[in-house]
């Protein structure tokens, strides 16, 4: 028999997906209700719906103190993970958005794409880049604005010429498309009007994406973008604390605005980010940066390293890595044996047995979405990378790894796409790079953090990545698919070759890396999207 009366059931249906099953969704609209309800539920033998009726249904009159009391009593910071929010941030620089996206857990991001959206539009007569306050208050303000405007001018005026150039190099008549009856045909052989329209749409989208990919290196880091964030209260609170502690005014202002808006939906979960507790954490974060900078200046000498794209710095010994992986693969199906027992026996395995085990686990994977078992997390790799900033932005999206980065700089040279040379705009491109470097040099002595805003995406950037073999498998197989940007495909391919050389047996698990080069990276993907559109229609 139901524990609820008909009237109670009617009330509950506005807050839960059902009233009589043991599994139900919480659909009450207020996030703070959801979080506090989950907290209270863990300390009572009542059912959740009964708790809601008895303690939450009429709690609005009791005010915010009610929620603070509930959350305080159930104490652990993890309680703040029970409240979620979505927030949109518009007109934020690429410097600030990367600081936001540095957070690895509890937050998901969707950022405006540099591949599908052009940055050639002006608002109120000016391009969309951030006027950094400290720079604008300095004597270098005009040079900063002129440099960014030059970048945007060069970018904007070459979109159509680059599209035309790529069309000439990869004409539509050479491309194959799917007809309505599922056959492959050259564009010139298409007869149905619907097939011709579909092929034209695929081709135009591919060409435009390629052109914007090539030109994105001209965009300065001050370029304004949009980002949507979904996350829980605990992650948002830490993000706000990080931003409040920043040395950049843009990021501190963002913290204030985000805090204000999040307080309208999950106030109890983010309130500590700037209270005395939060201010103490901000002080601690600033102190970490200061001490790291001081120790670096005291003990490290400047040196000029050779040029590189990808270097594998550390992979552990080959046999040790195999021992660890195979032990983890067998452990959960070896009842009665301790981890040390399994490891001891694995170490005595003959080489052929190791190969058989790794090969079999590799053979079982039928596609890249079938991820390797967790045992492959036991092998780890540290990579030294110096790629252009645009490329970094793509790798930065992978969060199940350790990534540490330096300040953006114009001191390590820049990437020059071969399409820029072929189009005949090499000198104009280099003029933008050199102008930006001049302004960067003027700014970096007095304000190194703010100087980052003037650096274009094409400039090379130092960072390192530490990741395990399981995550490397995901990253390298994903980032070498044909539709990927040419820059990060090259980096992912280089990382794969390093792992294969270091661990030839273990690297068999990375089955779906594509080592080929492509002229129109998006072409096959656009064809698949068009097929999905047809099925929907």
mmCIF file with all atom_site columns, C-alpha atoms in Angstrom, residues 61-217:
data_model
loop_
_atom_site.group_PDB
_atom_site.id
_atom_site.type_symbol
_atom_site.label_atom_id
_atom_site.label_alt_id
_atom_site.label_comp_id
_atom_site.label_asym_id
_atom_site.label_entity_id
_atom_site.label_seq_id
_atom_site.pdbx_PDB_ins_code
_atom_site.Cartn_x
_atom_site.Cartn_y
_atom_site.Cartn_z
_atom_site.occupancy
_atom_site.B_iso_or_equiv
_atom_site.pdbx_formal_charge
_atom_site.auth_seq_id
_atom_site.auth_comp_id
_atom_site.auth_asym_id
_atom_site.auth_atom_id
_atom_site.pdbx_PDB_model_num
ATOM 1   C CA . UNK A 1 61  ? 8.865  30.793 4.718   1.00 0.00 ? 61  UNK A CA 1
ATOM 2   C CA . UNK A 1 62  ? 11.849 29.598 6.754   1.00 0.00 ? 62  UNK A CA 1
ATOM 3   C CA . UNK A 1 63  ? 14.283 31.305 4.376   1.00 0.00 ? 63  UNK A CA 1
ATOM 4   C CA . UNK A 1 64  ? 17.914 30.696 3.517   1.00 0.00 ? 64  UNK A CA 1
ATOM 5   C CA . UNK A 1 65  ? 18.769 29.857 7.123   1.00 0.00 ? 65  UNK A CA 1
ATOM 6   C CA . UNK A 1 66  ? 16.896 26.574 6.708   1.00 0.00 ? 66  UNK A CA 1
ATOM 7   C CA . UNK A 1 67  ? 19.171 25.453 3.890   1.00 0.00 ? 67  UNK A CA 1
ATOM 8   C CA . UNK A 1 68  ? 22.322 26.684 5.593   1.00 0.00 ? 68  UNK A CA 1
ATOM 9   C CA . UNK A 1 69  ? 21.380 24.680 8.687   1.00 0.00 ? 69  UNK A CA 1
ATOM 10  C CA . UNK A 1 70  ? 20.681 21.512 6.711   1.00 0.00 ? 70  UNK A CA 1
ATOM 11  C CA . UNK A 1 71  ? 23.896 21.772 4.733   1.00 0.00 ? 71  UNK A CA 1
ATOM 12  C CA . UNK A 1 72  ? 25.934 22.694 7.817   1.00 0.00 ? 72  UNK A CA 1
ATOM 13  C CA . UNK A 1 73  ? 24.664 19.686 9.772   1.00 0.00 ? 73  UNK A CA 1
ATOM 14  C CA . UNK A 1 74  ? 25.650 17.304 6.997   1.00 0.00 ? 74  UNK A CA 1
ATOM 15  C CA . UNK A 1 75  ? 28.959 18.992 6.803   1.00 0.00 ? 75  UNK A CA 1
ATOM 16  C CA . UNK A 1 76  ? 31.198 17.374 4.233   1.00 0.00 ? 76  UNK A CA 1
ATOM 17  C CA . UNK A 1 77  ? 32.206 19.493 1.238   1.00 0.00 ? 77  UNK A CA 1
ATOM 18  C CA . UNK A 1 78  ? 30.798 16.754 -0.997  1.00 0.00 ? 78  UNK A CA 1
ATOM 19  C CA . UNK A 1 79  ? 27.307 17.946 -0.011  1.00 0.00 ? 79  UNK A CA 1
ATOM 20  C CA . UNK A 1 80  ? 27.920 20.900 -2.314  1.00 0.00 ? 80  UNK A CA 1
ATOM 21  C CA . UNK A 1 81  ? 28.115 18.461 -5.219  1.00 0.00 ? 81  UNK A CA 1
ATOM 22  C CA . UNK A 1 82  ? 24.389 17.837 -4.798  1.00 0.00 ? 82  UNK A CA 1
ATOM 23  C CA . UNK A 1 83  ? 23.417 21.231 -6.183  1.00 0.00 ? 83  UNK A CA 1
ATOM 24  C CA . UNK A 1 84  ? 23.952 21.945 -9.870  1.00 0.00 ? 84  UNK A CA 1
ATOM 25  C CA . UNK A 1 85  ? 23.694 25.003 -12.077 1.00 0.00 ? 85  UNK A CA 1
ATOM 26  C CA . UNK A 1 86  ? 24.217 26.080 -15.657 1.00 0.00 ? 86  UNK A CA 1
ATOM 27  C CA . UNK A 1 87  ? 25.722 29.439 -16.452 1.00 0.00 ? 87  UNK A CA 1
ATOM 28  C CA . UNK A 1 88  ? 26.600 31.235 -19.686 1.00 0.00 ? 88  UNK A CA 1
ATOM 29  C CA . UNK A 1 89  ? 29.489 33.667 -20.017 1.00 0.00 ? 89  UNK A CA 1
ATOM 30  C CA . UNK A 1 90  ? 29.668 35.875 -23.092 1.00 0.00 ? 90  UNK A CA 1
ATOM 31  C CA . UNK A 1 91  ? 32.409 38.180 -24.263 1.00 0.00 ? 91  UNK A CA 1
ATOM 32  C CA . UNK A 1 92  ? 35.209 36.539 -22.278 1.00 0.00 ? 92  UNK A CA 1
ATOM 33  C CA . UNK A 1 93  ? 38.806 36.498 -23.545 1.00 0.00 ? 93  UNK A CA 1
ATOM 34  C CA . UNK A 1 94  ? 40.634 33.331 -24.538 1.00 0.00 ? 94  UNK A CA 1
ATOM 35  C CA . UNK A 1 95  ? 42.983 33.951 -21.605 1.00 0.00 ? 95  UNK A CA 1
ATOM 36  C CA . UNK A 1 96  ? 40.190 33.928 -19.022 1.00 0.00 ? 96  UNK A CA 1
ATOM 37  C CA . UNK A 1 97  ? 38.223 31.082 -20.610 1.00 0.00 ? 97  UNK A CA 1
ATOM 38  C CA . UNK A 1 98  ? 41.266 28.805 -20.416 1.00 0.00 ? 98  UNK A CA 1
ATOM 39  C CA . UNK A 1 99  ? 41.651 29.638 -16.720 1.00 0.00 ? 99  UNK A CA 1
ATOM 40  C CA . UNK A 1 100 ? 38.018 28.624 -16.254 1.00 0.00 ? 100 UNK A CA 1
ATOM 41  C CA . UNK A 1 101 ? 38.500 25.427 -18.240 1.00 0.00 ? 101 UNK A CA 1
ATOM 42  C CA . UNK A 1 102 ? 41.592 24.454 -16.221 1.00 0.00 ? 102 UNK A CA 1
ATOM 43  C CA . UNK A 1 103 ? 39.199 22.972 -13.658 1.00 0.00 ? 103 UNK A CA 1
ATOM 44  C CA . UNK A 1 104 ? 39.071 19.223 -14.297 1.00 0.00 ? 104 UNK A CA 1
ATOM 45  C CA . UNK A 1 105 ? 36.260 17.825 -12.146 1.00 0.00 ? 105 UNK A CA 1
ATOM 46  C CA . UNK A 1 106 ? 32.648 18.755 -11.609 1.00 0.00 ? 106 UNK A CA 1
ATOM 47  C CA . UNK A 1 107 ? 32.317 21.162 -14.540 1.00 0.00 ? 107 UNK A CA 1
ATOM 48  C CA . UNK A 1 108 ? 31.499 20.625 -18.227 1.00 0.00 ? 108 UNK A CA 1
ATOM 49  C CA . UNK A 1 109 ? 32.112 23.288 -20.872 1.00 0.00 ? 109 UNK A CA 1
ATOM 50  C CA . UNK A 1 110 ? 30.853 24.168 -24.335 1.00 0.00 ? 110 UNK A CA 1
ATOM 51  C CA . UNK A 1 111 ? 32.861 26.956 -25.943 1.00 0.00 ? 111 UNK A CA 1
ATOM 52  C CA . UNK A 1 112 ? 32.344 28.871 -29.168 1.00 0.00 ? 112 UNK A CA 1
ATOM 53  C CA . UNK A 1 113 ? 34.259 27.130 -31.963 1.00 0.00 ? 113 UNK A CA 1
ATOM 54  C CA . UNK A 1 114 ? 37.023 28.761 -34.002 1.00 0.00 ? 114 UNK A CA 1
ATOM 55  C CA . UNK A 1 115 ? 36.350 26.188 -36.739 1.00 0.00 ? 115 UNK A CA 1
ATOM 56  C CA . UNK A 1 116 ? 32.657 26.862 -37.395 1.00 0.00 ? 116 UNK A CA 1
ATOM 57  C CA . UNK A 1 117 ? 32.315 30.502 -36.360 1.00 0.00 ? 117 UNK A CA 1
ATOM 58  C CA . UNK A 1 118 ? 34.265 33.375 -37.927 1.00 0.00 ? 118 UNK A CA 1
ATOM 59  C CA . UNK A 1 119 ? 35.555 36.280 -35.807 1.00 0.00 ? 119 UNK A CA 1
ATOM 60  C CA . UNK A 1 120 ? 35.288 38.862 -38.570 1.00 0.00 ? 120 UNK A CA 1
ATOM 61  C CA . UNK A 1 121 ? 32.252 40.765 -37.287 1.00 0.00 ? 121 UNK A CA 1
ATOM 62  C CA . UNK A 1 122 ? 32.516 44.172 -35.632 1.00 0.00 ? 122 UNK A CA 1
ATOM 63  C CA . UNK A 1 123 ? 30.328 45.471 -32.817 1.00 0.00 ? 123 UNK A CA 1
ATOM 64  C CA . UNK A 1 124 ? 29.850 49.236 -32.621 1.00 0.00 ? 124 UNK A CA 1
ATOM 65  C CA . UNK A 1 125 ? 32.651 49.643 -35.147 1.00 0.00 ? 125 UNK A CA 1
ATOM 66  C CA . UNK A 1 126 ? 35.297 47.558 -33.366 1.00 0.00 ? 126 UNK A CA 1
ATOM 67  C CA . UNK A 1 127 ? 36.478 43.970 -33.455 1.00 0.00 ? 127 UNK A CA 1
ATOM 68  C CA . UNK A 1 128 ? 35.659 41.674 -30.555 1.00 0.00 ? 128 UNK A CA 1
ATOM 69  C CA . UNK A 1 129 ? 38.802 41.565 -28.439 1.00 0.00 ? 129 UNK A CA 1
ATOM 70  C CA . UNK A 1 130 ? 39.337 42.377 -24.767 1.00 0.00 ? 130 UNK A CA 1
ATOM 71  C CA . UNK A 1 131 ? 40.624 45.807 -23.810 1.00 0.00 ? 131 UNK A CA 1
ATOM 72  C CA . UNK A 1 132 ? 42.696 44.683 -20.856 1.00 0.00 ? 132 UNK A CA 1
ATOM 73  C CA . UNK A 1 133 ? 42.375 47.440 -18.187 1.00 0.00 ? 133 UNK A CA 1
ATOM 74  C CA . UNK A 1 134 ? 46.011 47.528 -17.023 1.00 0.00 ? 134 UNK A CA 1
ATOM 75  C CA . UNK A 1 135 ? 47.260 47.667 -20.599 1.00 0.00 ? 135 UNK A CA 1
ATOM 76  C CA . UNK A 1 136 ? 44.727 50.349 -21.505 1.00 0.00 ? 136 UNK A CA 1
ATOM 77  C CA . UNK A 1 137 ? 45.938 52.421 -18.543 1.00 0.00 ? 137 UNK A CA 1
ATOM 78  C CA . UNK A 1 138 ? 49.543 52.127 -19.725 1.00 0.00 ? 138 UNK A CA 1
ATOM 79  C CA . UNK A 1 139 ? 51.443 54.110 -22.341 1.00 0.00 ? 139 UNK A CA 1
ATOM 80  C CA . UNK A 1 140 ? 51.293 51.062 -24.624 1.00 0.00 ? 140 UNK A CA 1
ATOM 81  C CA . UNK A 1 141 ? 47.496 51.101 -25.000 1.00 0.00 ? 141 UNK A CA 1
ATOM 82  C CA . UNK A 1 142 ? 47.455 52.401 -28.583 1.00 0.00 ? 142 UNK A CA 1
ATOM 83  C CA . UNK A 1 143 ? 50.054 49.905 -29.743 1.00 0.00 ? 143 UNK A CA 1
ATOM 84  C CA . UNK A 1 144 ? 48.105 47.082 -28.117 1.00 0.00 ? 144 UNK A CA 1
ATOM 85  C CA . UNK A 1 145 ? 44.885 48.099 -29.870 1.00 0.00 ? 145 UNK A CA 1
ATOM 86  C CA . UNK A 1 146 ? 46.681 48.599 -33.210 1.00 0.00 ? 146 UNK A CA 1
ATOM 87  C CA . UNK A 1 147 ? 48.294 45.164 -32.978 1.00 0.00 ? 147 UNK A CA 1
ATOM 88  C CA . UNK A 1 148 ? 45.002 43.395 -32.246 1.00 0.00 ? 148 UNK A CA 1
ATOM 89  C CA . UNK A 1 149 ? 43.237 45.331 -35.001 1.00 0.00 ? 149 UNK A CA 1
ATOM 90  C CA . UNK A 1 150 ? 45.940 44.334 -37.476 1.00 0.00 ? 150 UNK A CA 1
ATOM 91  C CA . UNK A 1 151 ? 45.459 40.669 -36.548 1.00 0.00 ? 151 UNK A CA 1
ATOM 92  C CA . UNK A 1 152 ? 41.703 40.894 -37.025 1.00 0.00 ? 152 UNK A CA 1
ATOM 93  C CA . UNK A 1 153 ? 42.017 42.849 -40.284 1.00 0.00 ? 153 UNK A CA 1
ATOM 94  C CA . UNK A 1 154 ? 44.355 40.227 -41.683 1.00 0.00 ? 154 UNK A CA 1
ATOM 95  C CA . UNK A 1 155 ? 42.099 37.418 -40.491 1.00 0.00 ? 155 UNK A CA 1
ATOM 96  C CA . UNK A 1 156 ? 38.890 38.985 -41.802 1.00 0.00 ? 156 UNK A CA 1
ATOM 97  C CA . UNK A 1 157 ? 40.044 40.065 -45.230 1.00 0.00 ? 157 UNK A CA 1
ATOM 98  C CA . UNK A 1 158 ? 41.526 36.642 -46.009 1.00 0.00 ? 158 UNK A CA 1
ATOM 99  C CA . UNK A 1 159 ? 38.558 34.423 -45.152 1.00 0.00 ? 159 UNK A CA 1
ATOM 100 C CA . UNK A 1 160 ? 37.064 34.549 -48.643 1.00 0.00 ? 160 UNK A CA 1
ATOM 101 C CA . UNK A 1 161 ? 40.437 34.410 -50.469 1.00 0.00 ? 161 UNK A CA 1
ATOM 102 C CA . UNK A 1 162 ? 41.399 31.370 -48.384 1.00 0.00 ? 162 UNK A CA 1
ATOM 103 C CA . UNK A 1 163 ? 38.047 29.714 -49.154 1.00 0.00 ? 163 UNK A CA 1
ATOM 104 C CA . UNK A 1 164 ? 38.573 30.351 -52.870 1.00 0.00 ? 164 UNK A CA 1
ATOM 105 C CA . UNK A 1 165 ? 42.145 29.056 -52.727 1.00 0.00 ? 165 UNK A CA 1
ATOM 106 C CA . UNK A 1 166 ? 41.122 25.794 -51.022 1.00 0.00 ? 166 UNK A CA 1
ATOM 107 C CA . UNK A 1 167 ? 38.256 25.389 -53.501 1.00 0.00 ? 167 UNK A CA 1
ATOM 108 C CA . UNK A 1 168 ? 40.770 25.648 -56.349 1.00 0.00 ? 168 UNK A CA 1
ATOM 109 C CA . UNK A 1 169 ? 43.114 23.163 -54.707 1.00 0.00 ? 169 UNK A CA 1
ATOM 110 C CA . UNK A 1 170 ? 40.344 20.721 -53.764 1.00 0.00 ? 170 UNK A CA 1
ATOM 111 C CA . UNK A 1 171 ? 37.630 21.348 -56.404 1.00 0.00 ? 171 UNK A CA 1
ATOM 112 C CA . UNK A 1 172 ? 34.168 19.942 -55.832 1.00 0.00 ? 172 UNK A CA 1
ATOM 113 C CA . UNK A 1 173 ? 34.341 17.921 -59.055 1.00 0.00 ? 173 UNK A CA 1
ATOM 114 C CA . UNK A 1 174 ? 37.059 15.714 -57.558 1.00 0.00 ? 174 UNK A CA 1
ATOM 115 C CA . UNK A 1 175 ? 35.055 14.817 -54.474 1.00 0.00 ? 175 UNK A CA 1
ATOM 116 C CA . UNK A 1 176 ? 32.837 11.759 -54.043 1.00 0.00 ? 176 UNK A CA 1
ATOM 117 C CA . UNK A 1 177 ? 29.396 12.002 -52.459 1.00 0.00 ? 177 UNK A CA 1
ATOM 118 C CA . UNK A 1 178 ? 26.634 9.612  -51.472 1.00 0.00 ? 178 UNK A CA 1
ATOM 119 C CA . UNK A 1 179 ? 23.620 9.575  -53.794 1.00 0.00 ? 179 UNK A CA 1
ATOM 120 C CA . UNK A 1 180 ? 20.042 9.073  -52.606 1.00 0.00 ? 180 UNK A CA 1
ATOM 121 C CA . UNK A 1 181 ? 20.325 5.339  -53.283 1.00 0.00 ? 181 UNK A CA 1
ATOM 122 C CA . UNK A 1 182 ? 23.516 5.058  -51.207 1.00 0.00 ? 182 UNK A CA 1
ATOM 123 C CA . UNK A 1 183 ? 26.082 4.875  -54.012 1.00 0.00 ? 183 UNK A CA 1
ATOM 124 C CA . UNK A 1 184 ? 29.338 6.823  -54.242 1.00 0.00 ? 184 UNK A CA 1
ATOM 125 C CA . UNK A 1 185 ? 29.492 9.276  -57.139 1.00 0.00 ? 185 UNK A CA 1
ATOM 126 C CA . UNK A 1 186 ? 31.556 12.241 -58.288 1.00 0.00 ? 186 UNK A CA 1
ATOM 127 C CA . UNK A 1 187 ? 29.804 15.588 -58.052 1.00 0.00 ? 187 UNK A CA 1
ATOM 128 C CA . UNK A 1 188 ? 29.675 15.893 -61.852 1.00 0.00 ? 188 UNK A CA 1
ATOM 129 C CA . UNK A 1 189 ? 27.802 12.585 -62.031 1.00 0.00 ? 189 UNK A CA 1
ATOM 130 C CA . UNK A 1 190 ? 25.021 13.606 -59.640 1.00 0.00 ? 190 UNK A CA 1
ATOM 131 C CA . UNK A 1 191 ? 21.642 13.983 -61.342 1.00 0.00 ? 191 UNK A CA 1
ATOM 132 C CA . UNK A 1 192 ? 19.040 14.382 -58.589 1.00 0.00 ? 192 UNK A CA 1
ATOM 133 C CA . UNK A 1 193 ? 18.550 17.972 -57.437 1.00 0.00 ? 193 UNK A CA 1
ATOM 134 C CA . UNK A 1 194 ? 18.433 16.848 -53.805 1.00 0.00 ? 194 UNK A CA 1
ATOM 135 C CA . UNK A 1 195 ? 21.791 15.076 -54.217 1.00 0.00 ? 195 UNK A CA 1
ATOM 136 C CA . UNK A 1 196 ? 23.347 18.160 -55.795 1.00 0.00 ? 196 UNK A CA 1
ATOM 137 C CA . UNK A 1 197 ? 22.091 20.417 -52.982 1.00 0.00 ? 197 UNK A CA 1
ATOM 138 C CA . UNK A 1 198 ? 23.260 17.966 -50.329 1.00 0.00 ? 198 UNK A CA 1
ATOM 139 C CA . UNK A 1 199 ? 26.730 17.624 -51.892 1.00 0.00 ? 199 UNK A CA 1
ATOM 140 C CA . UNK A 1 200 ? 27.087 21.393 -52.227 1.00 0.00 ? 200 UNK A CA 1
ATOM 141 C CA . UNK A 1 201 ? 26.190 21.875 -48.556 1.00 0.00 ? 201 UNK A CA 1
ATOM 142 C CA . UNK A 1 202 ? 28.740 19.243 -47.481 1.00 0.00 ? 202 UNK A CA 1
ATOM 143 C CA . UNK A 1 203 ? 31.474 20.728 -49.647 1.00 0.00 ? 203 UNK A CA 1
ATOM 144 C CA . UNK A 1 204 ? 30.884 24.347 -48.619 1.00 0.00 ? 204 UNK A CA 1
ATOM 145 C CA . UNK A 1 205 ? 30.853 23.485 -44.911 1.00 0.00 ? 205 UNK A CA 1
ATOM 146 C CA . UNK A 1 206 ? 34.097 21.510 -45.273 1.00 0.00 ? 206 UNK A CA 1
ATOM 147 C CA . UNK A 1 207 ? 35.882 24.242 -47.214 1.00 0.00 ? 207 UNK A CA 1
ATOM 148 C CA . UNK A 1 208 ? 34.839 26.968 -44.780 1.00 0.00 ? 208 UNK A CA 1
ATOM 149 C CA . UNK A 1 209 ? 35.974 24.928 -41.766 1.00 0.00 ? 209 UNK A CA 1
ATOM 150 C CA . UNK A 1 210 ? 39.335 24.323 -43.427 1.00 0.00 ? 210 UNK A CA 1
ATOM 151 C CA . UNK A 1 211 ? 39.798 28.029 -44.207 1.00 0.00 ? 211 UNK A CA 1
ATOM 152 C CA . UNK A 1 212 ? 38.992 29.064 -40.624 1.00 0.00 ? 212 UNK A CA 1
ATOM 153 C CA . UNK A 1 213 ? 41.315 26.359 -39.282 1.00 0.00 ? 213 UNK A CA 1
ATOM 154 C CA . UNK A 1 214 ? 44.198 27.807 -41.316 1.00 0.00 ? 214 UNK A CA 1
ATOM 155 C CA . UNK A 1 215 ? 43.520 31.424 -40.374 1.00 0.00 ? 215 UNK A CA 1
ATOM 156 C CA . UNK A 1 216 ? 42.854 30.986 -36.659 1.00 0.00 ? 216 UNK A CA 1
ATOM 157 C CA . UNK A 1 217 ? 46.566 31.446 -35.887 1.00 0.00 ? 217 UNK A CA 1
#
